[in-house]
Amino acid sequence: MYRLDILPLNKWLGHYELPFIVSGPCSAESEQQLLDTAKALANISNVKVFRAGIWKPRTHPKTFEGVGIKGLKWLKSVKKETGLLTAVEVATPKHVEECLRNKVDILWIGARTSVNPFSVQEICSVLKGTDIPVMVKNPVNPDVQLWLGALERINQAGIKKLIAIHRGFFSFKKNLYRNNPLWEIPVELKRLCPDLPVICDPSHICGNKELLLDVSQKALDTGMDGLMIESHINPDIALTDTKQQITPQQLSELIYKLKVHKALGNVNSEDKLKKLRNLIDKLDNELLNIVSERMKVSEKIGRYKNNNNIAIYQKQRWNKMIRNNLIIGNKFGLNKDFLSKFFALIHKESIQRQKNNKTEMKKI
Ligand code: PEP
Ligand code: MN
């Protein structure tokens, strides 16, 4: 398995507050729109990076497909005037070359590009030899390996400043969200790559302003380091994603309402957590030991049944055992439904072992 070689966020992003925020319009529309939005965002201390789409992946042709290269000059003014880092979506090697030439600070790969290994590989060919940070949105379809694969390719091209962005997944079933969050997927990515910073893009998950706070909070509760939220100085007249963009003022109110968890840097809480986890590991060890001992006894019973021609499954015995264990387990504060499932699993495995044992004996 390929392991990602990641440079931690605090080694390259400079000082940032948690959650660190990437914000800016869905699309760059004019220099004035960018400057007005960016100046207002620069007053929000969590906002570290200014985003703007220059080349827009649109469903239909002849819709607004972005302002193109001239937007990169506007981003230079944004950086000069506000000191914010700038980020642009790239989908082709040419996009990357233009961004590098115009000193864009961070690139991001969109969901329609990360889904295609050929496109990602082509982009990698121009990333090689640079150390520009790259953020990788999850692919449109819910496949953690495809997301990981895109990150691996970029990492193999030498990029260690990586961030994954969870922006939700396409679903045929229409629900509350524009893109279904499926939180288990970014959580699994984090399990596979513990060093990889993962942030959330609630704007593209929600598709509207109303759910933004809820989804942002959920992202922080899931342990994400930051948020990418689309903002526009006048969302009502935005040329793309009108319904989901908020004003910088609304962003500032949203951040204020978020409950931010203590950074894991807090030594006391980290120590306490470590101790509790050690205790859990120890108990799990004991649990495994006991289950293994129980299976050995169960196999002995199996041999006895076989030698004495007794049927393996004894309904009465099973009923009595589960009844007793439910009563006892309940006294220990364990839930009945959990106990039934737990013992059904143990019993199933015991029976299976006794059956295996019987076929082994026949062979002999
Ligand atoms: C965007 O960030 O504006 C965008 C196009 O996002 P996604 O790739 O998540 O659809
Ligand atoms: Mn958008």
Coordinates of C-alpha atoms and ligand atoms in Angstrom, one line a residue:
M1 CA 0.0 0.0 0.0
Y2 CA 1.3 3.5 -0.9
R3 CA 1.7 5.8 2.1
L4 CA 1.2 9.5 1.6
D5 CA 4.2 11.6 2.5
I6 CA 2.6 14.7 3.9
L7 CA 4.0 18.0 5.1
P8 CA 1.9 19.1 8.1
L9 CA -0.3 22.2 7.5
N10 CA 1.5 24.2 10.2
K11 CA 4.8 23.8 8.3
W12 CA 3.6 25.6 5.2
L13 CA 0.3 27.5 5.8
G14 CA 1.8 29.9 8.4
H15 CA -0.2 30.9 11.4
Y16 CA -3.9 29.9 11.2
E17 CA -6.8 29.7 13.5
L18 CA -9.0 26.6 13.7
P19 CA -11.1 26.1 11.8
F20 CA -9.1 27.6 9.0
I21 CA -11.3 28.9 6.3
V22 CA -10.9 29.0 2.5
S23 CA -13.5 31.4 1.1
G24 CA -14.3 33.5 -2.0
P25 CA -16.7 33.3 -4.9
C26 CA -17.6 30.3 -6.9
S27 CA -16.4 32.2 -9.9
A28 CA -14.3 35.3 -10.5
E29 CA -16.6 37.7 -12.4
S30 CA -14.8 41.0 -12.3
E31 CA -11.8 42.6 -10.6
Q32 CA -14.1 44.7 -8.5
Q33 CA -16.2 41.8 -7.3
L34 CA -13.0 39.9 -6.3
L35 CA -11.5 42.9 -4.5
D36 CA -14.7 43.8 -2.7
T37 CA -15.2 40.2 -1.5
A38 CA -11.6 39.7 -0.6
K39 CA -11.3 42.9 1.4
A40 CA -14.3 42.0 3.5
L41 CA -13.1 38.4 4.0
A42 CA -9.6 39.7 5.1
N43 CA -11.3 41.1 8.2
I44 CA -12.3 37.6 9.4
S45 CA -9.3 36.2 11.2
N46 CA -10.1 32.5 10.3
V47 CA -10.0 33.3 6.6
K48 CA -6.6 32.3 5.3
V49 CA -7.1 31.5 1.7
F50 CA -9.1 33.3 -1.0
R51 CA -10.7 31.0 -3.6
A52 CA -12.1 31.9 -7.1
G53 CA -13.0 29.7 -10.1
I54 CA -11.4 31.0 -13.3
W55 CA -12.2 28.0 -15.5
K56 CA -15.7 26.6 -14.5
P57 CA -16.7 23.0 -15.2
R58 CA -20.3 23.6 -16.4
T59 CA -22.9 21.0 -17.2
H60 CA -24.1 22.8 -20.4
P61 CA -22.0 24.5 -23.1
K62 CA -22.7 28.2 -23.8
T63 CA -23.2 28.9 -20.1
F64 CA -20.7 31.1 -18.3
E65 CA -17.5 29.0 -18.3
G66 CA -15.3 31.4 -16.3
V67 CA -13.3 34.5 -17.2
G68 CA -10.2 32.6 -17.9
I69 CA -6.6 33.8 -17.7
K70 CA -7.5 37.5 -17.1
G71 CA -8.9 36.4 -13.7
L72 CA -5.4 35.4 -12.6
K73 CA -4.2 39.1 -12.8
W74 CA -7.2 40.1 -10.6
L75 CA -6.1 37.5 -8.1
K76 CA -2.6 39.1 -8.0
S77 CA -4.3 42.3 -7.0
V78 CA -6.3 40.5 -4.3
K79 CA -3.1 39.1 -2.9
K80 CA -1.4 42.5 -3.0
E81 CA -4.3 44.3 -1.4
T82 CA -5.3 41.8 1.3
G83 CA -2.3 39.4 1.9
L84 CA -4.7 36.5 1.5
L85 CA -3.3 33.4 -0.2
T86 CA -5.0 32.7 -3.5
A87 CA -6.5 29.4 -4.7
V88 CA -7.7 28.4 -8.2
E89 CA -9.3 25.2 -9.6
V90 CA -7.3 23.5 -12.3
A91 CA -8.4 20.7 -14.6
T92 CA -5.7 20.6 -17.3
P93 CA -1.9 20.9 -17.5
K94 CA -2.4 24.3 -19.3
H95 CA -4.4 25.6 -16.3
V96 CA -1.6 24.5 -14.0
E97 CA 1.1 26.2 -16.1
E98 CA -0.9 29.5 -16.2
C99 CA -1.4 29.4 -12.4
L100 CA 2.3 28.8 -11.8
R101 CA 3.2 31.6 -14.2
N102 CA 0.9 34.0 -12.3
K103 CA 2.1 32.9 -8.9
V104 CA -1.2 31.5 -7.6
D105 CA -0.5 30.1 -4.1
I106 CA -2.6 27.0 -4.0
L107 CA -4.3 24.8 -6.6
W108 CA -7.4 22.7 -6.2
I109 CA -8.6 19.8 -8.3
G110 CA -12.4 19.6 -8.7
A111 CA -14.7 16.7 -8.2
R112 CA -15.2 16.2 -12.0
T113 CA -11.4 15.9 -12.5
S114 CA -10.4 13.9 -9.4
V115 CA -12.8 11.2 -10.7
N116 CA -10.5 10.6 -13.8
P117 CA -7.1 9.1 -13.2
F118 CA -6.0 10.1 -16.8
S119 CA -6.7 13.8 -16.1
V120 CA -5.0 13.7 -12.7
Q121 CA -1.9 12.0 -14.2
E122 CA -1.7 14.7 -16.9
I123 CA -1.9 17.4 -14.3
C124 CA 0.9 15.6 -12.3
S125 CA 3.2 15.9 -15.3
V126 CA 3.3 19.7 -14.9
L127 CA 3.3 19.6 -11.1
K128 CA 6.5 17.6 -11.0
G129 CA 9.4 19.7 -9.8
T130 CA 7.2 22.3 -8.1
D131 CA 6.1 22.3 -4.5
I132 CA 2.8 24.2 -4.9
P133 CA 0.2 23.1 -2.4
V134 CA -2.7 21.1 -4.0
M135 CA -6.2 20.5 -2.5
V136 CA -8.1 17.5 -3.9
K137 CA -11.8 17.4 -3.8
N138 CA -13.5 14.0 -3.5
P139 CA -14.5 12.5 -6.8
V140 CA -18.2 12.8 -7.7
N141 CA -18.9 9.2 -7.0
P142 CA -18.5 7.7 -3.5
D143 CA -15.3 5.8 -3.8
V144 CA -12.6 6.4 -1.1
Q145 CA -10.0 4.5 -3.1
L146 CA -10.5 6.7 -6.2
W147 CA -10.0 9.8 -4.0
L148 CA -7.0 8.3 -2.3
G149 CA -5.6 7.3 -5.8
A150 CA -5.8 10.9 -7.0
L151 CA -3.9 12.0 -3.8
E152 CA -1.3 9.3 -4.3
R153 CA -0.6 10.3 -7.9
I154 CA -0.1 13.9 -6.9
N155 CA 2.0 12.9 -3.9
Q156 CA 4.2 10.7 -6.2
A157 CA 4.7 13.8 -8.4
G158 CA 6.5 15.2 -5.3
I159 CA 3.7 17.4 -3.8
K160 CA 3.7 17.0 0.0
K161 CA 1.5 20.0 0.7
L162 CA -1.8 18.2 0.3
I163 CA -5.3 18.8 1.6
A164 CA -8.3 16.7 0.9
I165 CA -11.7 18.4 0.5
H166 CA -14.9 16.7 1.3
R167 CA -17.6 18.2 -1.0
G168 CA -20.2 15.4 -0.9
F169 CA -21.2 12.8 -3.5
F170 CA -23.6 12.6 -6.4
S171 CA -26.7 10.5 -5.6
F172 CA -29.6 9.5 -7.9
K173 CA -31.9 9.7 -4.8
K174 CA -32.8 13.3 -4.3
N175 CA -32.5 14.3 -0.7
L176 CA -31.9 17.4 1.4
Y177 CA -28.4 18.0 -0.1
R178 CA -27.1 18.9 -3.5
N179 CA -24.3 16.4 -2.9
N180 CA -24.8 13.7 -0.3
P181 CA -22.2 14.1 2.5
L182 CA -21.7 10.3 3.3
W183 CA -19.4 11.2 6.3
E184 CA -18.1 7.7 6.6
I185 CA -16.0 8.3 3.4
P186 CA -13.8 11.2 4.6
V187 CA -13.6 9.5 8.0
E188 CA -12.3 6.4 6.2
L189 CA -9.8 8.5 4.2
K190 CA -8.5 10.0 7.5
R191 CA -8.2 6.5 9.0
L192 CA -6.1 5.4 6.0
C193 CA -4.0 8.6 6.0
P194 CA -3.9 10.0 9.5
D195 CA -1.5 12.8 8.5
L196 CA -3.5 14.2 5.7
P197 CA -5.4 17.4 6.5
V198 CA -9.1 17.0 5.5
I199 CA -11.4 20.0 5.2
C200 CA -15.0 20.2 4.2
D201 CA -16.8 22.2 1.5
P202 CA -20.3 22.7 2.9
S203 CA -21.3 25.0 0.0
H204 CA -21.3 22.2 -2.6
I205 CA -22.7 19.6 -0.1
C206 CA -25.7 21.9 0.7
G207 CA -26.4 23.7 -2.5
N208 CA -28.2 26.3 -0.4
K209 CA -27.4 28.8 2.4
E210 CA -29.8 27.3 4.9
L211 CA -28.0 24.1 5.7
L212 CA -24.5 25.6 5.8
L213 CA -24.2 26.0 9.6
D214 CA -25.4 22.5 10.3
V215 CA -23.0 20.8 7.8
S216 CA -20.1 23.0 8.9
Q217 CA -20.6 22.0 12.5
K218 CA -20.9 18.3 11.6
A219 CA -17.6 18.7 9.7
L220 CA -15.8 20.1 12.8
D221 CA -17.5 17.4 15.0
T222 CA -16.0 14.8 12.6
G223 CA -12.5 16.2 13.3
M224 CA -12.0 18.2 10.1
D225 CA -9.4 21.0 10.2
G226 CA -11.1 23.6 8.1
L227 CA -13.9 24.7 5.7
M228 CA -14.1 25.9 2.2
I229 CA -17.2 28.1 2.0
E230 CA -18.3 30.1 -1.1
S231 CA -18.8 33.8 -0.5
H232 CA -19.8 36.7 -2.8
I233 CA -20.1 40.4 -2.2
N234 CA -23.6 40.2 -3.7
P235 CA -24.7 36.5 -3.9
D236 CA -28.1 37.4 -5.6
I237 CA -26.4 38.4 -8.8
A238 CA -23.6 35.7 -8.8
L239 CA -23.2 34.1 -12.2
T240 CA -22.8 30.6 -10.8
D241 CA -24.0 28.7 -7.7
T242 CA -26.2 31.7 -6.7
K243 CA -28.3 29.8 -4.1
Q244 CA -25.4 28.6 -2.0
Q245 CA -23.1 31.7 -1.8
I246 CA -23.2 33.9 1.3
T247 CA -21.8 37.4 2.0
P248 CA -18.6 37.8 3.9
Q249 CA -20.7 39.2 6.8
Q250 CA -22.9 36.1 6.8
L251 CA -19.7 34.0 6.8
S252 CA -18.4 35.8 9.8
E253 CA -21.7 35.2 11.7
L254 CA -21.6 31.5 10.7
I255 CA -18.0 31.1 12.0
Y256 CA -19.1 32.8 15.3
K257 CA -21.9 30.3 15.8
L258 CA -19.6 27.3 15.3
K259 CA -18.6 25.3 18.3
V260 CA -14.9 24.7 17.8
H261 CA -13.4 21.8 19.6
K262 CA -10.2 22.2 21.6
A263 CA -7.2 21.7 19.5
L264 CA -5.5 18.4 20.2
G265 CA -2.5 20.5 21.1
N266 CA -4.0 20.8 24.6
V267 CA -1.6 18.6 26.5
N268 CA -4.0 17.8 29.4
S269 CA -6.9 16.6 27.2
E270 CA -4.5 14.7 25.0
D271 CA -3.0 12.9 28.0
K272 CA -6.4 12.0 29.3
L273 CA -7.5 10.7 25.9
K274 CA -4.4 8.6 25.6
K275 CA -5.0 7.0 29.0
L276 CA -8.6 6.2 28.1
R277 CA -7.5 4.7 24.8
N278 CA -4.9 2.6 26.5
L279 CA -7.6 1.3 28.8
I280 CA -9.9 0.5 25.9
D281 CA -7.0 -1.4 24.2
K282 CA -6.3 -3.4 27.3
L283 CA -10.0 -4.3 27.7
D284 CA -10.3 -5.3 24.1
N285 CA -7.3 -7.5 24.6
E286 CA -9.0 -9.2 27.5
L287 CA -12.2 -9.5 25.6
L288 CA -10.5 -11.3 22.7
N289 CA -8.7 -13.6 25.1
I290 CA -12.0 -14.6 26.7
V291 CA -13.8 -15.1 23.4
S292 CA -10.9 -17.3 22.2
E293 CA -11.1 -19.4 25.5
R294 CA -14.9 -19.7 25.0
M295 CA -14.4 -21.0 21.5
K296 CA -12.0 -23.6 22.7
V297 CA -14.5 -24.9 25.3
S298 CA -17.2 -24.9 22.6
E299 CA -15.0 -27.1 20.4
K300 CA -14.5 -29.5 23.3
I301 CA -18.3 -29.7 23.6
G302 CA -18.5 -30.3 19.8
R303 CA -16.1 -33.3 20.1
Y304 CA -18.2 -34.7 23.0
K305 CA -21.4 -34.3 21.0
N306 CA -19.9 -36.0 18.0
N307 CA -18.6 -39.0 20.1
N308 CA -22.0 -39.4 21.7
N309 CA -24.1 -38.8 18.6
I310 CA -25.7 -35.7 20.0
A311 CA -27.1 -33.0 17.6
I312 CA -24.9 -29.9 17.5
Y313 CA -27.7 -27.3 17.7
Q314 CA -29.8 -27.6 20.9
K315 CA -32.7 -25.2 20.8
Q316 CA -33.6 -25.4 24.5
R317 CA -30.0 -24.9 25.6
W318 CA -29.7 -21.8 23.3
N319 CA -33.0 -20.3 24.6
K320 CA -32.0 -20.8 28.2
M321 CA -28.5 -19.3 27.6
I322 CA -29.7 -16.2 25.8
R323 CA -32.4 -15.6 28.4
N324 CA -29.9 -15.8 31.2
N325 CA -27.4 -13.6 29.5
L326 CA -29.9 -11.0 28.6
I327 CA -30.9 -10.7 32.3
I328 CA -27.3 -10.6 33.5
G329 CA -26.1 -8.3 30.8
N330 CA -29.0 -6.0 31.4
K331 CA -27.9 -5.7 35.1
F332 CA -24.5 -4.6 33.8
G333 CA -26.2 -1.8 32.0
L334 CA -26.0 -3.3 28.5
N335 CA -28.7 -2.8 26.0
K336 CA -30.9 -5.9 25.2
D337 CA -30.8 -5.4 21.5
F338 CA -27.0 -5.2 21.5
L339 CA -26.8 -8.4 23.8
S340 CA -29.1 -10.4 21.5
K341 CA -27.0 -9.5 18.4
F342 CA -23.7 -10.1 20.3
F343 CA -24.7 -13.6 21.6
A344 CA -26.3 -14.5 18.3
L345 CA -22.9 -13.9 16.6
I346 CA -21.0 -15.8 19.3
H347 CA -23.4 -18.7 19.1
K348 CA -23.2 -18.8 15.3
E349 CA -19.4 -18.9 15.4
S350 CA -19.5 -21.7 18.0
I351 CA -21.9 -23.8 15.9
Q352 CA -19.8 -23.3 12.9
R353 CA -16.7 -24.4 14.7
Q354 CA -18.5 -27.5 16.0
K355 CA -19.6 -28.3 12.4
N356 CA -16.1 -27.8 11.1
N357 CA -14.9 -30.1 13.8
K358 CA -17.3 -32.8 12.8
T359 CA -16.2 -32.8 9.2
E360 CA -12.6 -32.9 10.3
M361 CA -13.3 -36.0 12.5
K362 CA -15.1 -37.7 9.6
K363 CA -12.1 -37.2 7.3
I364 CA -9.9 -38.9 10.0
Ligands
PEP1 C1 -16.2 24.8 -7.1 O1 -15.6 24.7 -6.0 O2 -16.7 25.9 -7.5 C2 -16.6 23.5 -7.8 C3 -16.8 23.5 -9.1 O3 -16.6 22.5 -7.0 P1 -16.8 20.9 -7.2 O4 -15.6 20.5 -8.0 O5 -16.9 20.5 -5.8 O6 -18.1 20.7 -7.9
MN2 MN -19.3 26.5 -6.9

